[in-house]
Amino acid sequence: MVRVGSHDEFTAVEMKFETTYGTDPTWAADVFKVPHTGESLHYEVTEFPASEEFGTLGGLQSVDQGRRVVEGSMTFEPAYDTVWFWRMFSQAWGAENLVLDQDMEGVAELTMNTHFFSPGTGLPVGLALRVWKGGSATGTVDTILGLIVTRMVWNQPRNNRATVTLDFLGKSITSAAPGGSPVALEASPKKFKALDLQRAGSLFWLGTTMGTFNAMGFSLTIDRKLQITDAFLQSLLVADKPLISGTREVTLEIDTDLESDYNSANKPWFEFLAGLTSSCSIFYDSGVAAVAARNYRARIDLPAITYLAADNSIKQAGAQPFPIRAKAQVGPLSNLDSLADHVTIPASGSVDVRFGFQVAQGDEPALDTKFSNLANG
């Protein structure tokens, strides 16, 4: 008997894009190992109702399994320069745009490209995972197909590394003895962290007229409002591809401490009381050069947010936590003032949220290529 351990040689997760939803891809190329801090992917089984006929009191005469749906989540630490991370991250979005030979603020740089993710209008084809559960031996591999991201949470806690959690719905899980061993890890020390928000190339801007805000952490949630619909009789036990069932919701939660000038113009409390539509841009700077004198950097843009909660009460000894919650709506990129003048992505010029990052061209899957199989926004 060999127990499965989380840090053993044959315990791993591999990912690959599907070309047809729910169909097992070939695992010979474009396979990436995913370091993670936990995954909970499992089958949720629908049980058909038991008979309620009168006169049949007692034990159940039968128990019938209905449709199986894969549910669960995976959490990992985002990295600036790895293909595996941007490929996983892309599955939470509907579009990816590639801007050649420029950094994310539009400055020309022949060996650097910028990528922008935006919600788009559709969903990715699907994601396949192989979850190796072998401990110190080859063990067993679960192949999980038809995974679609339903919800993403980017969490930047105080004084710590960032994490990304993806919630999934999927089609199937099969288990078998593996052949070979997991692919090698594309490791990177260039992780997103709180320290990156205090460097010269970073910023946390808020306001109807945007300016610096003293945040201590934040969390961004994108809920795509997906569900799996009822099945036809001919495929009653098979999970179909999730469909968009509602209006996408993007929520920004800001962690900070209350300052004495909290009611100044352009501050969240002032705009919360006035019911104003504000804006937010958050820039990470890794402090590590990607090319020449330009670092790995990333940006989160929310052109139009409305504050729904801001608690400035005196609630404890010492410094006072000042939690803030806002919801994004579709707004023009021009709301971001000079931060967005250089590029109009998506092409409509309006969006509720977008994510941009700059990398060395050598970090891409191939020169001048996207990380994903998504359409342009």
XYZ file of C-alpha atoms in Angstrom:
377
model
C 0.000 0.000 0.000
C 1.347 3.415 -0.981
C -0.292 6.533 0.370
C -0.723 9.509 -1.945
C 1.261 12.503 -0.685
C 0.912 16.071 -1.925
C 4.655 16.615 -2.467
C 5.629 13.239 -3.899
C 7.197 12.646 -7.288
C 4.138 11.154 -8.946
C 1.542 13.542 -7.494
C 0.925 16.321 -10.001
C -1.561 18.173 -12.203
C -1.075 18.573 -15.957
C -3.165 20.783 -18.236
C -3.907 21.038 -21.933
C -6.420 22.967 -24.050
C -9.159 20.917 -25.681
C -9.855 21.287 -29.390
C -13.324 19.716 -29.068
C -15.303 20.202 -25.879
C -15.160 17.210 -23.567
C -12.890 15.159 -25.859
C -9.615 13.806 -24.514
C -6.744 15.578 -26.316
C -3.501 13.881 -27.220
C -0.993 14.457 -24.417
C 2.170 14.352 -26.500
C 2.771 18.126 -26.781
C 1.680 21.475 -25.301
C 1.217 19.867 -21.894
C 2.104 21.903 -18.819
C 2.491 20.949 -15.182
C 0.481 23.136 -12.796
C 1.863 23.812 -9.305
C -1.049 24.496 -6.987
C -1.980 24.835 -3.319
C -5.040 22.616 -3.511
C -7.728 21.286 -5.833
C -11.198 19.948 -5.044
C -12.387 18.631 -8.420
C -14.898 15.828 -7.939
C -18.128 14.345 -9.255
C -21.431 15.732 -8.010
C -24.105 13.102 -8.688
C -27.789 13.864 -9.097
C -29.955 11.262 -7.391
C -33.283 10.540 -9.026
C -36.168 11.015 -6.562
C -37.311 7.998 -4.594
C -40.826 6.711 -5.126
C -43.445 8.299 -2.880
C -46.263 5.844 -3.614
C -48.685 5.188 -0.763
C -48.685 1.672 0.565
C -44.974 1.146 0.009
C -43.635 2.375 3.337
C -40.308 0.932 4.401
C -36.893 0.727 2.748
C -36.115 2.078 -0.684
C -36.783 -0.334 -3.517
C -34.077 1.255 -5.674
C -31.522 4.065 -5.664
C -30.783 5.525 -9.109
C -27.818 7.681 -9.989
C -28.577 10.543 -12.331
C -26.230 12.866 -14.172
C -22.673 13.362 -12.977
C -21.162 16.845 -13.143
C -17.574 17.735 -12.312
C -17.385 20.537 -9.766
C -14.622 22.047 -7.684
C -11.823 24.568 -7.664
C -8.062 24.955 -7.891
C -5.864 27.582 -6.222
C -2.364 28.560 -7.324
C 0.141 31.384 -7.019
C 0.341 33.541 -10.180
C 3.734 33.915 -11.878
C 4.771 36.669 -14.299
C 6.728 34.602 -16.820
C 5.353 31.057 -17.071
C 3.263 29.639 -19.907
C 1.322 27.343 -17.582
C 0.012 30.242 -15.483
C -1.159 32.461 -18.332
C -2.765 29.466 -20.032
C -4.683 28.548 -16.886
C -5.554 32.192 -16.202
C -6.811 32.685 -19.764
C -9.633 30.221 -19.158
C -11.366 32.780 -16.924
C -11.674 35.179 -19.876
C -13.290 35.277 -23.306
C -10.711 37.235 -25.336
C -6.955 37.805 -25.534
C -5.295 40.586 -27.530
C -1.590 40.616 -28.355
C 0.185 43.968 -28.740
C 3.557 43.496 -30.405
C 6.765 45.340 -29.514
C 5.251 47.511 -26.781
C 5.071 47.538 -23.016
C 1.675 47.805 -21.344
C 1.814 51.614 -21.329
C 2.444 51.835 -25.074
C 6.195 52.475 -25.017
C 8.028 50.844 -27.932
C 10.218 47.861 -27.008
C 11.233 45.478 -29.779
C 11.811 42.476 -27.515
C 8.692 42.860 -25.323
C 5.011 42.154 -25.984
C 1.875 43.032 -24.044
C -1.141 40.752 -23.662
C -4.615 41.902 -22.616
C -7.388 39.625 -21.377
C -10.989 40.858 -21.470
C -14.359 39.129 -20.950
C -15.244 38.897 -24.648
C -18.581 37.459 -25.701
C -18.068 33.698 -25.485
C -16.377 30.873 -23.622
C -13.168 28.912 -24.246
C -13.469 25.511 -25.924
C -12.627 23.671 -22.713
C -9.738 22.556 -20.520
C -8.444 19.042 -19.871
C -6.515 18.071 -16.735
C -4.609 14.974 -15.766
C -4.359 14.667 -11.996
C -1.614 12.223 -11.009
C -2.280 10.611 -7.640
C 0.649 8.317 -7.223
C 2.645 9.342 -4.178
C 6.097 7.795 -4.563
C 4.941 5.310 -7.244
C 3.216 5.743 -10.596
C -0.221 5.104 -9.055
C -3.346 6.336 -10.852
C -4.199 9.262 -13.101
C -7.601 10.955 -13.203
C -8.361 12.529 -16.587
C -10.873 15.361 -16.181
C -12.468 16.724 -19.343
C -14.685 19.613 -20.371
C -13.633 22.028 -17.620
C -14.981 25.562 -17.932
C -14.163 28.319 -15.428
C -17.334 29.642 -13.806
C -15.718 32.022 -11.323
C -12.273 33.519 -10.716
C -10.937 35.150 -7.559
C -7.659 37.086 -7.639
C -6.727 37.621 -3.999
C -3.923 39.921 -2.880
C -3.753 39.711 0.935
C -1.756 42.015 3.156
C 1.966 41.212 3.294
C 1.733 38.008 1.302
C 1.769 36.382 -2.122
C -1.212 36.704 -4.429
C -3.366 33.674 -5.171
C -5.784 32.858 -7.974
C -8.712 30.498 -7.409
C -10.642 29.104 -10.372
C -14.029 27.433 -9.868
C -14.927 24.859 -12.521
C -17.806 22.931 -14.020
C -16.835 19.942 -16.135
C -18.021 16.910 -18.061
C -16.256 13.748 -16.956
C -13.642 12.005 -14.816
C -11.989 8.742 -15.769
C -9.238 6.921 -13.883
C -6.527 4.650 -15.263
C -2.992 3.485 -14.708
C -0.595 6.028 -16.201
C 2.076 5.579 -18.790
C 5.340 7.360 -18.080
C 5.527 10.179 -15.556
C 4.361 13.816 -15.249
C 6.001 16.456 -17.429
C 8.678 18.681 -15.905
C 7.583 21.783 -14.032
C 8.110 25.197 -15.609
C 9.142 26.706 -12.289
C 9.508 30.429 -11.617
C 10.411 32.558 -8.583
C 8.737 35.590 -10.211
C 5.475 35.439 -8.236
C 2.944 38.235 -7.716
C 3.103 39.549 -4.155
C 2.288 42.513 -1.937
C 5.852 43.833 -2.257
C 5.255 44.393 -5.978
C 2.671 47.077 -5.182
C 5.221 49.388 -3.557
C 7.780 49.520 -6.362
C 8.356 52.554 -8.588
C 6.398 51.057 -11.494
C 3.376 50.072 -9.416
C 0.249 51.991 -8.456
C -3.166 51.672 -6.858
C -5.378 54.401 -8.295
C -8.998 55.157 -7.465
C -11.450 57.977 -8.041
C -13.617 59.823 -10.528
C -10.411 61.792 -11.086
C -7.927 59.017 -10.567
C -5.210 59.302 -7.955
C -3.195 57.246 -5.492
C -5.098 55.397 -2.771
C -3.428 53.786 0.245
C -4.685 50.213 -0.041
C -3.274 47.272 1.921
C -4.763 44.421 -0.071
C -7.605 43.624 -2.443
C -9.663 40.848 -3.953
C -11.153 40.783 -7.473
C -13.959 38.320 -8.245
C -15.328 37.615 -11.729
C -18.505 35.522 -11.672
C -19.400 34.441 -15.199
C -22.870 33.167 -14.164
C -22.612 29.776 -15.836
C -24.739 26.703 -15.314
C -25.284 23.292 -16.845
C -28.802 23.044 -18.234
C -31.180 20.083 -18.072
C -30.292 17.296 -20.484
C -32.296 15.749 -23.309
C -33.615 12.228 -22.668
C -31.172 10.800 -25.183
C -28.221 12.044 -23.094
C -29.778 12.248 -19.663
C -26.652 11.176 -17.783
C -24.152 13.316 -19.728
C -23.140 16.823 -18.638
C -23.385 19.326 -21.493
C -21.092 22.328 -21.836
C -22.048 25.057 -19.322
C -23.973 27.997 -20.719
C -24.028 31.657 -19.713
C -27.183 31.926 -17.630
C -27.002 35.478 -16.302
C -25.206 38.806 -16.343
C -21.519 38.688 -15.418
C -20.672 40.240 -12.048
C -17.278 41.728 -11.236
C -16.672 42.635 -7.601
C -13.704 44.502 -6.113
C -13.058 44.314 -2.364
C -10.381 46.605 -0.927
C -8.620 46.031 2.389
C -7.181 49.115 4.070
C -7.139 51.020 7.356
C -9.175 54.169 7.981
C -7.310 57.470 7.562
C -8.420 60.799 9.001
C -9.043 62.386 5.568
C -11.420 59.609 4.472
C -14.075 62.150 3.415
C -11.828 64.022 0.950
C -12.862 64.330 -2.701
C -12.036 61.268 -4.842
C -11.774 59.072 -1.737
C -14.054 55.990 -1.626
C -16.090 57.206 1.371
C -16.832 60.553 -0.289
C -17.869 58.870 -3.542
C -19.822 56.180 -1.684
C -21.950 58.828 0.053
C -22.426 60.749 -3.195
C -23.315 57.633 -5.207
C -20.679 58.458 -7.818
C -19.287 56.124 -10.458
C -15.575 55.762 -9.816
C -12.658 53.985 -11.553
C -9.748 51.799 -10.491
C -6.378 50.755 -11.923
C -3.898 48.507 -10.129
C -0.350 48.056 -11.468
C 2.028 45.343 -10.271
C 5.777 45.742 -10.816
C 7.829 42.585 -10.227
C 11.113 44.409 -9.692
C 12.696 41.860 -12.068
C 13.817 42.859 -15.557
C 12.035 41.116 -18.411
C 14.088 42.876 -21.090
C 16.744 45.565 -20.780
C 15.465 48.142 -18.275
C 11.795 47.051 -18.364
C 10.421 44.829 -15.632
C 7.698 42.202 -15.699
C 4.530 44.149 -14.930
C 0.772 43.621 -14.927
C -2.324 45.802 -14.664
C -5.962 45.416 -13.649
C -8.358 48.037 -15.042
C -11.945 48.687 -13.959
C -13.170 51.810 -15.781
C -16.491 52.099 -13.910
C -17.161 50.916 -10.357
C -19.900 51.775 -7.878
C -19.251 51.459 -4.159
C -21.823 49.266 -2.403
C -20.237 49.116 1.051
C -17.701 51.135 3.040
C -17.491 50.552 6.789
C -15.742 53.413 8.596
C -16.930 52.471 12.083
C -14.606 52.383 15.103
C -14.652 48.685 15.851
C -11.472 47.657 17.707
C -8.416 48.860 19.615
C -5.624 50.371 17.548
C -5.903 50.960 13.791
C -9.364 50.681 12.291
C -9.977 48.314 9.350
C -11.854 50.086 6.544
C -13.299 47.396 4.256
C -14.653 48.629 0.922
C -16.724 46.740 -1.648
C -17.527 47.901 -5.162
C -19.161 46.347 -8.212
C -18.002 47.016 -11.763
C -20.143 48.021 -14.702
C -19.233 48.435 -18.343
C -17.629 51.841 -18.803
C -15.394 53.681 -21.278
C -11.648 53.214 -21.037
C -11.348 56.998 -21.128
C -12.465 56.955 -17.469
C -8.978 55.686 -16.659
C -7.558 59.088 -17.610
C -4.001 58.992 -18.972
C -3.501 55.358 -17.903
C -5.439 54.047 -20.918
C -4.655 56.553 -23.660
C -2.188 54.305 -25.501
C -4.361 51.292 -26.390
C -8.056 50.614 -27.008
C -8.653 47.008 -25.935
C -11.279 45.737 -26.285
C -12.022 47.371 -29.618
C -15.388 48.695 -28.401
C -13.533 51.052 -26.047
C -15.694 49.964 -23.097
C -15.373 47.101 -20.612
C -16.121 46.214 -17.000
C -12.696 44.630 -16.340
C -9.516 43.829 -18.225
C -6.132 42.422 -17.288
C -2.878 43.306 -19.069
C 0.694 42.121 -18.635
C 4.047 42.590 -20.332
C 6.570 39.806 -20.908
C 9.726 39.160 -22.851
C 8.902 37.697 -26.241
C 10.909 34.624 -25.284
C 8.416 33.891 -22.492
C 5.596 33.289 -24.973
C 4.670 29.773 -26.204
C 6.261 30.806 -29.531
C 7.542 34.161 -30.738
C 4.748 36.750 -31.017
C 1.951 34.347 -30.102
C -0.882 34.411 -27.606
C -0.903 32.278 -24.484
C -4.477 31.146 -25.152
C -6.737 29.940 -27.938
C -9.138 32.851 -27.381
C -10.373 35.278 -30.023
C -9.464 38.981 -30.003
C -11.551 41.303 -27.896
